[in-house]
Protein backbone atom coordinates (compact mmCIF):
# COMPACT_ATOMS: atom_id res chain seq x y z
CA UNK A 1 0.00 0.00 0.00
CA UNK A 2 1.30 3.40 -0.90
CA UNK A 3 -1.72 5.34 0.23
CA UNK A 4 -1.47 6.26 3.89
CA UNK A 5 -4.07 8.05 5.90
CA UNK A 6 -3.65 9.53 9.33
CA UNK A 7 -6.48 8.34 11.49
CA UNK A 8 -8.03 9.96 14.56
CA UNK A 9 -6.13 8.95 17.65
CA UNK A 10 -3.45 7.48 15.47
CA UNK A 11 0.00 6.99 16.86
CA UNK A 12 1.61 8.34 13.75
CA UNK A 13 3.39 6.91 10.74
CA UNK A 14 5.69 4.03 11.44
CA UNK A 15 3.70 2.74 14.34
CA UNK A 16 3.96 -1.02 14.52
CA UNK A 17 0.59 -1.48 16.13
CA UNK A 18 -1.41 -1.56 12.94
CA UNK A 19 -4.30 -3.41 14.42
CA UNK A 20 -4.39 -1.20 17.47
CA UNK A 21 -4.53 1.83 15.21
CA UNK A 22 -7.38 0.29 13.28
CA UNK A 23 -9.40 -0.37 16.38
CA UNK A 24 -8.85 3.17 17.59
CA UNK A 25 -10.13 4.49 14.29
CA UNK A 26 -13.60 3.52 15.46
CA UNK A 27 -16.40 2.06 13.40
CA UNK A 28 -15.86 1.73 9.70
CA UNK A 29 -17.58 4.26 7.48
CA UNK A 30 -20.20 2.77 5.21
CA UNK A 31 -18.67 0.83 2.38
CA UNK A 32 -15.13 1.12 3.67
CA UNK A 33 -14.67 -2.29 5.17
CA UNK A 34 -11.08 -3.17 5.88
CA UNK A 35 -9.73 -6.45 4.80
CA UNK A 36 -9.11 -8.97 7.55
CA UNK A 37 -10.31 -6.67 10.26
CA UNK A 38 -13.88 -6.10 11.16
CA UNK A 39 -15.18 -6.62 7.66
CA UNK A 40 -18.06 -8.68 8.90
CA UNK A 41 -17.37 -11.02 6.02
CA UNK A 42 -17.95 -14.20 7.92
CA UNK A 43 -19.96 -16.30 5.49
CA UNK A 44 -17.88 -18.13 2.90
CA UNK A 45 -21.12 -18.97 1.11
CA UNK A 46 -22.10 -15.31 0.87
CA UNK A 47 -25.32 -15.13 -1.10
CA UNK A 48 -25.05 -18.65 -2.50
CA UNK A 49 -28.45 -20.35 -2.68
CA UNK A 50 -28.27 -22.69 0.30
CA UNK A 51 -31.64 -24.37 -0.02
CA UNK A 52 -31.20 -28.10 0.48
CA UNK A 53 -32.51 -29.69 -2.74
CA UNK A 54 -35.73 -31.66 -2.47
CA UNK A 55 -35.10 -35.33 -1.91
CA UNK A 56 -31.90 -34.80 0.09
CA UNK A 57 -31.95 -35.43 3.83
CA UNK A 58 -30.61 -32.35 5.55
CA UNK A 59 -29.21 -34.22 8.54
CA UNK A 60 -27.35 -36.66 6.32
CA UNK A 61 -26.02 -33.88 4.11
CA UNK A 62 -24.82 -32.03 7.19
CA UNK A 63 -23.15 -35.13 8.62
CA UNK A 64 -21.42 -35.83 5.31
CA UNK A 65 -20.20 -32.24 4.89
CA UNK A 66 -18.93 -32.39 8.46
CA UNK A 67 -16.90 -35.53 7.67
CA UNK A 68 -15.29 -34.02 4.59
CA UNK A 69 -14.91 -30.61 6.22
CA UNK A 70 -13.24 -32.06 9.31
CA UNK A 71 -10.80 -34.00 7.12
CA UNK A 72 -9.83 -30.77 5.38
CA UNK A 73 -9.71 -28.70 8.56
CA UNK A 74 -7.52 -31.08 10.53
CA UNK A 75 -5.08 -31.68 7.69
CA UNK A 76 -4.93 -27.92 7.05
CA UNK A 77 -3.85 -27.50 10.66
CA UNK A 78 -1.24 -30.23 10.35
CA UNK A 79 0.19 -28.68 7.17
CA UNK A 80 0.42 -25.21 8.64
CA UNK A 81 2.24 -26.63 11.66
CA UNK A 82 5.17 -26.81 9.25
CA UNK A 83 5.45 -23.02 9.20
CA UNK A 84 8.85 -22.16 10.67
CA UNK A 85 9.73 -25.89 10.64
CA UNK A 86 10.09 -26.83 6.97
CA UNK A 87 13.45 -27.85 5.49
CA UNK A 88 13.43 -24.93 3.05
CA UNK A 89 11.57 -21.65 2.81
CA UNK A 90 9.99 -22.71 -0.49
CA UNK A 91 8.56 -25.84 1.13
CA UNK A 92 7.20 -23.81 4.00
CA UNK A 93 5.38 -21.57 1.55
CA UNK A 94 4.17 -24.61 -0.39
CA UNK A 95 2.83 -26.42 2.67
CA UNK A 96 1.09 -23.28 3.87
CA UNK A 97 -0.49 -22.87 0.42
CA UNK A 98 -1.75 -26.45 0.50
CA UNK A 99 -3.14 -25.88 3.97
CA UNK A 100 -4.88 -22.72 2.77
CA UNK A 101 -6.64 -24.62 -0.01
CA UNK A 102 -7.86 -27.20 2.49
CA UNK A 103 -8.89 -24.52 4.95
CA UNK A 104 -10.97 -22.88 2.24
CA UNK A 105 -12.65 -26.18 1.48
CA UNK A 106 -13.24 -26.75 5.19
CA UNK A 107 -14.86 -23.33 5.62
CA UNK A 108 -17.33 -24.02 2.82
CA UNK A 109 -18.11 -27.54 4.00
CA UNK A 110 -18.54 -26.64 7.67
CA UNK A 111 -20.73 -23.69 6.76
CA UNK A 112 -22.80 -26.01 4.58
CA UNK A 113 -23.08 -28.49 7.45
CA UNK A 114 -24.38 -25.83 9.83
CA UNK A 115 -27.03 -24.80 7.30
CA UNK A 116 -28.14 -28.25 6.26
CA UNK A 117 -28.74 -29.56 9.77
CA UNK A 118 -30.97 -26.62 10.57
CA UNK A 119 -28.97 -25.51 13.61
CA UNK A 120 -27.53 -22.45 11.91
CA UNK A 121 -24.15 -23.11 13.50
CA UNK A 122 -21.43 -21.20 11.68
CA UNK A 123 -18.02 -22.42 10.61
CA UNK A 124 -16.34 -20.95 13.70
CA UNK A 125 -18.72 -22.61 16.10
CA UNK A 126 -18.19 -25.96 14.44
CA UNK A 127 -14.43 -25.57 14.25
CA UNK A 128 -13.77 -24.15 17.71
CA UNK A 129 -16.56 -25.36 19.93
CA UNK A 130 -16.80 -29.07 19.32
CA UNK A 131 -15.06 -31.66 21.45
CA UNK A 132 -12.71 -34.28 20.11
CA UNK A 133 -15.39 -36.99 19.95
CA UNK A 134 -17.58 -34.71 17.86
CA UNK A 135 -15.03 -34.45 15.07
CA UNK A 136 -15.71 -36.75 12.13
CA UNK A 137 -12.36 -36.75 10.33
CA UNK A 138 -10.54 -39.92 9.35
CA UNK A 139 -7.58 -40.75 11.56
CA UNK A 140 -5.10 -40.35 8.67
CA UNK A 141 -5.32 -36.55 8.73
CA UNK A 142 -4.62 -36.29 12.45
CA UNK A 143 -1.45 -38.37 12.21
CA UNK A 144 1.47 -36.36 13.65
CA UNK A 145 3.70 -34.65 11.12
CA UNK A 146 6.68 -36.84 11.90
CA UNK A 147 9.62 -35.89 9.73
CA UNK A 148 9.15 -34.29 6.33
CA UNK A 149 8.87 -37.67 4.60
CA UNK A 150 6.06 -38.73 6.94
CA UNK A 151 4.13 -35.61 6.02
CA UNK A 152 4.80 -36.17 2.31
CA UNK A 153 3.51 -39.74 2.60
CA UNK A 154 0.37 -38.64 4.47
CA UNK A 155 -0.31 -35.96 1.87
CA UNK A 156 0.24 -38.37 -1.01
CA UNK A 157 -2.33 -40.79 0.38
CA UNK A 158 -4.87 -38.15 1.27
CA UNK A 159 -4.61 -36.07 -1.91
CA UNK A 160 -4.83 -39.11 -4.17
CA UNK A 161 -7.91 -40.45 -2.39
CA UNK A 162 -9.64 -37.10 -1.91
CA UNK A 163 -9.04 -36.03 -5.50
CA UNK A 164 -10.68 -39.26 -6.67
CA UNK A 165 -13.62 -38.71 -4.32
CA UNK A 166 -14.11 -35.10 -5.43
CA UNK A 167 -14.28 -36.29 -9.03
CA UNK A 168 -17.31 -38.34 -8.05
CA UNK A 169 -18.84 -35.61 -5.90
CA UNK A 170 -18.59 -32.95 -8.61
CA UNK A 171 -21.86 -34.44 -9.87
CA UNK A 172 -23.57 -34.49 -6.45
CA UNK A 173 -27.18 -33.28 -6.37
CA UNK A 174 -26.34 -30.76 -3.64
CA UNK A 175 -25.07 -27.75 -5.62
CA UNK A 176 -22.83 -26.48 -2.81
CA UNK A 177 -21.12 -29.82 -2.26
CA UNK A 178 -20.79 -30.25 -6.03
CA UNK A 179 -19.19 -26.81 -6.36
CA UNK A 180 -16.73 -27.46 -3.52
CA UNK A 181 -15.78 -30.75 -5.16
CA UNK A 182 -15.44 -29.28 -8.66
CA UNK A 183 -13.11 -26.59 -7.33
CA UNK A 184 -11.37 -28.97 -4.96
CA UNK A 185 -10.52 -31.60 -7.54
CA UNK A 186 -8.26 -29.10 -9.29
CA UNK A 187 -6.65 -28.01 -6.03
CA UNK A 188 -6.11 -31.60 -4.89
CA UNK A 189 -4.39 -32.32 -8.20
CA UNK A 190 -1.74 -29.76 -7.24
CA UNK A 191 -1.45 -31.33 -3.79
CA UNK A 192 -1.03 -34.78 -5.28
CA UNK A 193 1.53 -33.50 -7.73
CA UNK A 194 3.51 -31.87 -4.93
CA UNK A 195 3.46 -35.01 -2.81
CA UNK A 196 4.34 -37.17 -5.80
CA UNK A 197 7.28 -34.98 -6.77
CA UNK A 198 8.75 -35.28 -3.26
CA UNK A 199 8.03 -39.01 -3.06
CA UNK A 200 9.98 -39.48 -6.29
CA UNK A 201 12.80 -37.20 -5.20
CA UNK A 202 13.24 -38.85 -1.82
CA UNK A 203 12.53 -42.41 -2.91
CA UNK A 204 14.77 -42.16 -5.94
CA UNK A 205 17.40 -40.16 -4.07
CA UNK A 206 20.06 -41.48 -1.71
CA UNK A 207 19.68 -44.70 0.23
CA UNK A 208 19.17 -42.53 3.30
CA UNK A 209 16.39 -40.42 1.79
CA UNK A 210 14.74 -43.56 0.39
CA UNK A 211 14.80 -45.21 3.81
CA UNK A 212 13.23 -42.13 5.42
CA UNK A 213 10.54 -41.99 2.72
CA UNK A 214 9.81 -45.68 3.11
CA UNK A 215 9.54 -45.23 6.87
CA UNK A 216 7.07 -42.40 6.35
CA UNK A 217 4.94 -44.56 4.08
CA UNK A 218 5.07 -47.47 6.48
CA UNK A 219 3.94 -45.18 9.32
CA UNK A 220 0.83 -43.82 7.62
CA UNK A 221 -0.16 -46.75 5.40
CA UNK A 222 -2.27 -48.48 8.10
CA UNK A 223 -4.46 -45.36 8.16
CA UNK A 224 -5.25 -45.48 4.44
CA UNK A 225 -7.94 -48.13 4.54
CA UNK A 226 -10.28 -46.05 6.67
CA UNK A 227 -10.71 -43.73 3.67
CA UNK A 228 -12.23 -46.64 1.75
CA UNK A 229 -14.41 -48.01 4.56
CA UNK A 230 -17.92 -46.69 4.03
CA UNK A 231 -19.89 -45.10 6.84
CA UNK A 232 -23.69 -45.41 6.69
CA UNK A 233 -24.00 -41.67 6.04
CA UNK A 234 -21.66 -41.87 3.08
CA UNK A 235 -23.69 -44.68 1.56
CA UNK A 236 -26.94 -42.79 2.01
CA UNK A 237 -25.92 -39.39 0.64
CA UNK A 238 -22.33 -39.37 -0.55
CA UNK A 239 -20.24 -41.58 -2.77
CA UNK A 240 -19.30 -45.10 -1.72
CA UNK A 241 -15.62 -44.72 -0.81
CA UNK A 242 -15.07 -48.45 -1.37
CA UNK A 243 -15.21 -47.67 -5.08
CA UNK A 244 -12.05 -45.58 -4.64
CA UNK A 245 -9.96 -48.39 -3.20
CA UNK A 246 -8.84 -50.05 -6.41
CA UNK A 247 -8.07 -46.94 -8.52
CA UNK A 248 -6.35 -45.14 -5.64
CA UNK A 249 -4.22 -48.14 -4.75
CA UNK A 250 -3.29 -48.53 -8.43
CA UNK A 251 -2.17 -44.88 -8.63
CA UNK A 252 -0.20 -45.12 -5.39
CA UNK A 253 1.46 -48.33 -6.54
CA UNK A 254 2.56 -46.63 -9.77
CA UNK A 255 4.06 -43.69 -7.86
CA UNK A 256 5.89 -45.96 -5.41
CA UNK A 257 7.22 -48.17 -8.21
CA UNK A 258 8.57 -45.11 -10.02
CA UNK A 259 10.16 -43.93 -6.78
CA UNK A 260 11.77 -47.32 -6.11
CA UNK A 261 9.73 -47.75 -2.94
CA UNK A 262 7.79 -50.73 -1.67
CA UNK A 263 4.05 -50.80 -1.17
CA UNK A 264 3.79 -51.31 2.60
CA UNK A 265 2.29 -54.58 3.73
CA UNK A 266 1.08 -53.33 7.08
CA UNK A 267 -2.47 -54.22 8.02
CA UNK A 268 -5.04 -51.43 8.42
CA UNK A 269 -5.29 -49.83 11.85
CA UNK A 270 -8.15 -51.58 13.62
CA UNK A 271 -11.49 -49.97 14.30
CA UNK A 272 -12.50 -49.75 17.95
CA UNK A 273 -15.68 -51.74 18.41
CA UNK A 274 -16.44 -51.11 14.75
CA UNK A 275 -15.94 -47.38 15.16
CA UNK A 276 -13.24 -45.02 13.93
CA UNK A 277 -12.79 -41.38 12.93
CA UNK A 278 -16.15 -41.05 11.16
CA UNK A 279 -17.81 -42.06 14.45
CA UNK A 280 -15.73 -39.71 16.57
CA UNK A 281 -13.21 -42.33 17.70
CA UNK A 282 -9.77 -40.86 17.17
CA UNK A 283 -6.13 -41.47 17.87
CA UNK A 284 -4.42 -39.78 20.77
CA UNK A 285 -2.92 -37.27 18.33
CA UNK A 286 -6.15 -35.33 17.74
CA UNK A 287 -6.63 -33.97 21.26
CA UNK A 288 -3.42 -31.92 21.42
CA UNK A 289 -4.02 -30.64 17.89
CA UNK A 290 -7.48 -29.41 18.79
CA UNK A 291 -6.27 -27.94 22.06
CA UNK A 292 -3.80 -25.74 20.21
CA UNK A 293 -6.20 -24.98 17.40
CA UNK A 294 -9.07 -23.99 19.69
CA UNK A 295 -7.30 -22.30 22.57
CA UNK A 296 -7.59 -18.70 21.41
CA UNK A 297 -11.26 -18.93 20.49
CA UNK A 298 -12.08 -20.59 23.79
CA UNK A 299 -10.09 -18.11 25.83
CA UNK A 300 -12.03 -15.25 24.27
CA UNK A 301 -15.60 -16.45 23.77
CA UNK A 302 -17.53 -14.29 21.35
CA UNK A 303 -14.47 -12.46 20.09
CA UNK A 304 -14.37 -11.49 16.43
CA UNK A 305 -11.36 -11.02 14.25
CA UNK B 1 -32.69 5.73 -9.30
CA UNK B 2 -33.16 3.48 -12.29
CA UNK B 3 -30.06 2.37 -14.04
CA UNK B 4 -28.74 -0.19 -16.47
CA UNK B 5 -26.81 -3.31 -15.69
CA UNK B 6 -24.21 -2.26 -18.26
CA UNK B 7 -23.40 0.94 -16.36
CA UNK B 8 -23.17 -0.91 -13.06
CA UNK B 9 -21.02 -3.57 -14.68
CA UNK B 10 -18.57 -0.91 -15.82
CA UNK B 11 -18.20 0.33 -12.24
CA UNK B 12 -17.68 -3.14 -10.76
CA UNK B 13 -15.48 -4.23 -13.66
CA UNK B 14 -13.00 -1.42 -12.99
CA UNK B 15 -12.24 -2.56 -9.43
CA UNK B 16 -8.59 -3.65 -9.20
CA UNK B 17 -7.70 -7.05 -7.82
CA UNK B 18 -6.23 -6.65 -4.32
CA UNK B 19 -3.32 -9.04 -4.94
CA UNK B 20 -2.74 -8.34 -8.64
CA UNK B 21 -3.61 -4.64 -8.76
CA UNK B 22 -2.51 -4.31 -12.38
CA UNK B 23 -5.65 -6.32 -13.26
CA UNK B 24 -9.27 -5.45 -12.79
CA UNK B 25 -11.68 -8.04 -11.40
CA UNK B 26 -13.22 -8.28 -14.88
CA UNK B 27 -9.85 -8.93 -16.51
CA UNK B 28 -9.12 -11.58 -13.89
CA UNK B 29 -12.45 -13.23 -14.64
CA UNK B 30 -13.63 -12.99 -11.04
CA UNK B 31 -16.55 -10.69 -11.83
CA UNK B 32 -19.18 -13.17 -12.93
CA UNK B 33 -22.17 -10.91 -13.49
CA UNK B 34 -23.98 -7.73 -12.50
CA UNK B 35 -27.75 -7.39 -12.27
CA UNK B 36 -29.86 -4.35 -11.59
CA UNK B 37 -33.39 -4.11 -10.36
CA UNK B 38 -34.49 -0.52 -10.15
CA UNK B 39 -31.76 1.14 -8.10
CA UNK B 40 -30.60 -2.12 -6.54
CA UNK B 41 -27.44 -3.75 -7.83
CA UNK B 42 -26.31 -7.33 -7.33
CA UNK B 43 -22.74 -8.20 -8.30
CA UNK B 44 -21.58 -11.81 -8.52
CA UNK B 45 -18.01 -12.87 -7.85
CA UNK B 46 -16.42 -16.26 -8.44
CA UNK B 47 -13.57 -16.97 -6.01
CA UNK B 48 -10.32 -18.11 -7.55
CA UNK B 49 -9.16 -20.74 -5.04
CA UNK B 50 -11.28 -22.18 -2.21
CA UNK B 51 -9.07 -20.56 0.38
CA UNK B 52 -8.28 -17.31 -1.40
CA UNK B 53 -8.31 -14.75 1.43
CA UNK B 54 -8.63 -11.86 -1.01
CA UNK B 55 -12.25 -12.63 -1.84
CA UNK B 56 -13.40 -10.71 1.24
CA UNK B 57 -11.57 -7.60 0.14
CA UNK B 58 -12.82 -8.00 -3.43
CA UNK B 59 -16.38 -8.09 -2.17
CA UNK B 60 -15.81 -5.06 0.04
CA UNK B 61 -14.17 -3.12 -2.80
CA UNK B 62 -16.98 -3.86 -5.27
CA UNK B 63 -19.50 -2.85 -2.65
CA UNK B 64 -17.80 0.45 -1.88
CA UNK B 65 -17.14 1.35 -5.54
CA UNK B 66 -20.77 0.80 -6.46
CA UNK B 67 -21.97 2.85 -3.50
CA UNK B 68 -19.53 5.61 -4.37
CA UNK B 69 -20.91 5.58 -7.91
CA UNK B 70 -24.34 6.39 -6.52
CA UNK B 71 -25.98 3.03 -6.11
CA UNK B 72 -27.57 3.05 -2.65
CA UNK B 73 -28.60 -0.60 -2.55
CA UNK B 74 -25.75 -3.00 -3.30
CA UNK B 75 -25.41 -6.73 -2.76
CA UNK B 76 -22.28 -8.73 -3.49
CA UNK B 77 -22.82 -12.45 -3.89
CA UNK B 78 -20.59 -15.40 -4.60
CA UNK B 79 -21.12 -17.76 -7.49
CA UNK B 80 -19.29 -21.07 -7.04
CA UNK B 81 -20.40 -22.79 -10.21
CA UNK B 82 -18.77 -22.96 -12.69
CA UNK B 83 -15.46 -22.77 -10.81
CA UNK B 84 -13.01 -20.04 -11.71
CA UNK B 85 -10.33 -21.00 -14.19
CA UNK B 86 -7.25 -19.17 -15.41
CA UNK B 87 -8.86 -19.45 -18.85
CA UNK B 88 -11.15 -16.65 -17.68
CA UNK B 89 -8.28 -14.15 -17.59
CA UNK B 90 -8.85 -11.85 -20.57
CA UNK B 91 -6.30 -11.04 -23.29
CA UNK B 92 -5.90 -7.55 -21.84
CA UNK B 93 -5.37 -9.15 -18.45
CA UNK B 94 -2.65 -11.44 -19.80
CA UNK B 95 -0.89 -8.54 -21.47
CA UNK B 96 -0.98 -6.47 -18.27
CA UNK B 97 0.37 -9.37 -16.22
CA UNK B 98 3.29 -9.77 -18.62
CA UNK B 99 3.95 -6.02 -18.57
CA UNK B 100 4.08 -6.19 -14.77
CA UNK B 101 6.66 -8.98 -14.89
CA UNK B 102 4.27 -11.83 -14.10
CA UNK B 103 4.14 -14.64 -16.66
CA UNK B 104 0.51 -15.25 -17.66
CA UNK B 105 -0.95 -18.76 -17.57
CA UNK B 106 -1.18 -21.03 -20.57
CA UNK B 107 -4.38 -22.87 -21.41
CA UNK B 108 -5.76 -24.81 -18.45
CA UNK B 109 -6.08 -28.50 -19.09
CA UNK B 110 -7.23 -31.42 -17.00
CA UNK B 111 -4.68 -31.88 -14.21
CA UNK B 112 -2.79 -35.09 -14.76
CA UNK B 113 -0.42 -36.93 -12.52
CA UNK B 114 2.87 -37.14 -14.35
CA UNK B 115 5.54 -39.66 -13.47
CA UNK B 116 8.96 -40.10 -14.94
CA UNK B 117 11.31 -37.28 -15.88
CA UNK B 118 9.93 -33.90 -14.94
CA UNK B 119 9.18 -31.78 -17.94
CA UNK B 120 7.91 -28.31 -17.41
CA UNK B 121 6.01 -26.11 -19.73
CA UNK B 122 8.03 -23.63 -21.72
CA UNK B 123 7.51 -20.35 -19.92
CA UNK B 124 8.89 -17.18 -21.43
CA UNK B 125 10.67 -14.78 -19.09
CA UNK B 126 8.49 -11.66 -18.79
CA UNK B 127 11.64 -9.53 -18.40
CA UNK B 128 13.74 -10.57 -21.41
CA UNK B 129 11.49 -12.94 -23.32
CA UNK B 130 13.98 -15.77 -23.06
CA UNK B 131 12.67 -19.31 -22.74
CA UNK B 132 15.56 -20.80 -20.78
CA UNK B 133 13.63 -20.64 -17.51
CA UNK B 134 13.14 -22.94 -14.54
CA UNK B 135 10.64 -23.38 -11.76
CA UNK B 136 11.95 -22.67 -8.27
CA UNK B 137 8.74 -23.43 -6.45
CA UNK B 138 5.25 -24.39 -7.54
CA UNK B 139 3.89 -22.30 -4.70
CA UNK B 140 4.59 -18.59 -4.56
CA UNK B 141 3.49 -15.55 -2.61
CA UNK B 142 -0.16 -16.36 -3.27
CA UNK B 143 -1.96 -19.62 -4.00
CA UNK B 144 -2.34 -18.73 -7.68
CA UNK B 145 1.35 -18.02 -8.37
CA UNK B 146 4.51 -20.06 -8.79
CA UNK B 147 8.08 -18.80 -8.48
CA UNK B 148 10.35 -19.07 -11.51
CA UNK B 149 13.81 -17.91 -12.57
CA UNK B 150 15.25 -16.98 -15.94
CA UNK B 151 18.65 -18.51 -16.64
CA UNK B 152 19.24 -15.91 -19.38
CA UNK B 153 18.79 -12.59 -17.62
CA UNK B 154 19.04 -14.16 -14.14
CA UNK B 155 15.87 -12.45 -12.97
CA UNK B 156 13.38 -14.29 -10.78
CA UNK B 157 9.74 -13.88 -11.75
CA UNK B 158 6.31 -15.10 -10.81
CA UNK B 159 3.80 -16.83 -13.03
CA UNK B 160 0.12 -17.56 -12.72
CA UNK B 161 -0.48 -21.32 -12.51
CA UNK B 162 -3.00 -22.90 -14.81
CA UNK B 163 -6.05 -24.18 -12.98
PDB file of C-alpha atoms in Angstrom, chain A residues 167 179 189 223:
ATOM      1  CA  UNK A 167     -14.280 -36.292  -9.029  1.00  0.00           C
ATOM      2  CA  UNK A 179     -19.187 -26.807  -6.360  1.00  0.00           C
ATOM      3  CA  UNK A 189      -4.388 -32.318  -8.205  1.00  0.00           C
ATOM      4  CA  UNK A 223      -4.463 -45.360   8.156  1.00  0.00           C
TER       5      UNK A 223
END
